[in-house]
Amino acid sequence: DTGVSQNPRHKITKRGQNVTFRCDPISEHNRLYWYRQTLGQGPEFLTYFQNEAQLEKSRLLSDRFSAERPKGSFSTLEIQRTEQGDSAMYLCASSLPSFLAGSTDTQYFGPGTRLTVL
Amino acid sequence: SQQGEEDPQALSIQEGENATMNCSYKTSINNLQWYRQNSGRGLVHLILIRSNEREKHSGRLRVTLDTSKKSSSLLITASRAADTASYFCATDVTGNQFYFGTGTSLTVIP
């Protein structure tokens, strides 16, 4: 399977614990995005990487959230001191840059990691 | 806050009927994309329409874009039970950030 993969698929944690999620994008994609989706809502943009550089961050990404993409391949999203409001589906997507993809910027999504904070 | 709003929030139709859902957005865009999400799963890209395009087709899908009204519509013809899913529009404003709407939940009754 050469699609975007995310691990773990489900995570249950207690409030105050730290959690880390991993995303493996499609291998030739140099753009990587993190989104958060709560029940009944559309995905909300969190952050975006081009290669290893984190180029944009949403105001939704509080200082308890940190994302890395150290070698421009896989990415991790860490949430420190989790709160019940962090319970959501965390989605990762990857894409080719427009000039390589023939002026398209289709994002390919992974299956998501569902976080439940008790 | 999210850029797009889909309408209706929920839609239930009989198999074989057409389904139309609408998306309105607030600011100028580079392109608009439609995605499908089956329950508890990731999103699947359906179709992209650029700001200088007015209509695009892909199989049973037809998308229109009216930039003067800041709105788009997605038409699914001859619906099937397998089309049951949530449908989201996503607007590309900056080239790096995509803003998703709240989604339309479509149920196709066999």
PDB file of N, CA, C and O in Angstrom, chain A residues 31 96-105, chain B residues 31 50 92 95:
ATOM      1  N   ARG A  31       5.112  17.791   0.412  1.00  0.00           N
ATOM      2  CA  ARG A  31       4.252  18.600   1.274  1.00  0.00           C
ATOM      3  C   ARG A  31       3.464  17.693   2.214  1.00  0.00           C
ATOM      4  O   ARG A  31       2.948  16.649   1.799  1.00  0.00           O
ATOM      5  N   LEU A  96       2.019  16.695  -3.754  1.00  0.00           N
ATOM      6  CA  LEU A  96       3.118  17.228  -4.541  1.00  0.00           C
ATOM      7  C   LEU A  96       2.908  18.730  -4.683  1.00  0.00           C
ATOM      8  O   LEU A  96       1.774  19.198  -4.679  1.00  0.00           O
ATOM      9  N   PRO A  97       3.990  19.498  -4.839  1.00  0.00           N
ATOM     10  CA  PRO A  97       3.801  20.916  -5.099  1.00  0.00           C
ATOM     11  C   PRO A  97       3.185  21.130  -6.463  1.00  0.00           C
ATOM     12  O   PRO A  97       3.376  20.322  -7.368  1.00  0.00           O
ATOM     13  N   SER A  98       2.480  22.219  -6.607  1.00  0.00           N
ATOM     14  CA  SER A  98       1.698  22.473  -7.817  1.00  0.00           C
ATOM     15  C   SER A  98       2.536  22.401  -9.078  1.00  0.00           C
ATOM     16  O   SER A  98       2.120  21.829 -10.071  1.00  0.00           O
ATOM     17  N   PHE A  99       3.760  22.952  -9.043  1.00  0.00           N
ATOM     18  CA  PHE A  99       4.520  23.024 -10.287  1.00  0.00           C
ATOM     19  C   PHE A  99       5.002  21.653 -10.752  1.00  0.00           C
ATOM     20  O   PHE A  99       5.320  21.470 -11.909  1.00  0.00           O
ATOM     21  N   LEU A 100       5.054  20.683  -9.800  1.00  0.00           N
ATOM     22  CA  LEU A 100       5.434  19.330 -10.186  1.00  0.00           C
ATOM     23  C   LEU A 100       4.227  18.501 -10.578  1.00  0.00           C
ATOM     24  O   LEU A 100       4.327  17.553 -11.328  1.00  0.00           O
ATOM     25  N   ALA A 101       3.074  18.852 -10.000  1.00  0.00           N
ATOM     26  CA  ALA A 101       1.880  18.034 -10.204  1.00  0.00           C
ATOM     27  C   ALA A 101       1.056  18.551 -11.363  1.00  0.00           C
ATOM     28  O   ALA A 101      -0.078  18.150 -11.512  1.00  0.00           O
ATOM     29  N   GLY A 102       1.611  19.419 -12.180  1.00  0.00           N
ATOM     30  CA  GLY A 102       0.844  19.938 -13.297  1.00  0.00           C
ATOM     31  C   GLY A 102      -0.240  20.878 -12.844  1.00  0.00           C
ATOM     32  O   GLY A 102      -1.364  20.809 -13.317  1.00  0.00           O
ATOM     33  N   SER A 103       0.121  21.724 -11.914  1.00  0.00           N
ATOM     34  CA  SER A 103      -0.806  22.736 -11.406  1.00  0.00           C
ATOM     35  C   SER A 103      -1.999  22.141 -10.682  1.00  0.00           C
ATOM     36  O   SER A 103      -3.094  22.646 -10.751  1.00  0.00           O
ATOM     37  N   THR A 104      -1.811  21.060 -10.031  1.00  0.00           N
ATOM     38  CA  THR A 104      -2.844  20.554  -9.128  1.00  0.00           C
ATOM     39  C   THR A 104      -2.223  20.432  -7.751  1.00  0.00           C
ATOM     40  O   THR A 104      -1.011  20.350  -7.610  1.00  0.00           O
ATOM     41  N   ASP A 105      -3.036  20.447  -6.767  1.00  0.00           N
ATOM     42  CA  ASP A 105      -2.522  20.347  -5.408  1.00  0.00           C
ATOM     43  C   ASP A 105      -3.419  19.429  -4.602  1.00  0.00           C
ATOM     44  O   ASP A 105      -3.846  19.750  -3.514  1.00  0.00           O
TER      45      ASP A 105
ATOM     46  N   ASN B  31      -8.453  27.644  -5.853  1.00  0.00           N
ATOM     47  CA  ASN B  31      -9.243  26.529  -6.363  1.00  0.00           C
ATOM     48  C   ASN B  31     -10.150  26.001  -5.262  1.00  0.00           C
ATOM     49  O   ASN B  31     -10.024  26.385  -4.090  1.00  0.00           O
ATOM     50  N   ARG B  50     -10.704  25.004 -10.660  1.00  0.00           N
ATOM     51  CA  ARG B  50      -9.903  26.202 -10.460  1.00  0.00           C
ATOM     52  C   ARG B  50     -10.781  27.444 -10.517  1.00  0.00           C
ATOM     53  O   ARG B  50     -11.891  27.425 -11.060  1.00  0.00           O
ATOM     54  N   ASP B  92      -8.829  26.525  -1.365  1.00  0.00           N
ATOM     55  CA  ASP B  92      -7.407  26.838  -1.332  1.00  0.00           C
ATOM     56  C   ASP B  92      -7.284  28.347  -1.473  1.00  0.00           C
ATOM     57  O   ASP B  92      -7.516  28.886  -2.549  1.00  0.00           O
ATOM     58  N   GLY B  95      -2.637  28.717  -1.115  1.00  0.00           N
ATOM     59  CA  GLY B  95      -1.764  27.746  -1.771  1.00  0.00           C
ATOM     60  C   GLY B  95      -1.162  26.783  -0.788  1.00  0.00           C
ATOM     61  O   GLY B  95      -0.615  25.756  -1.177  1.00  0.00           O
TER      62      GLY B  95
END
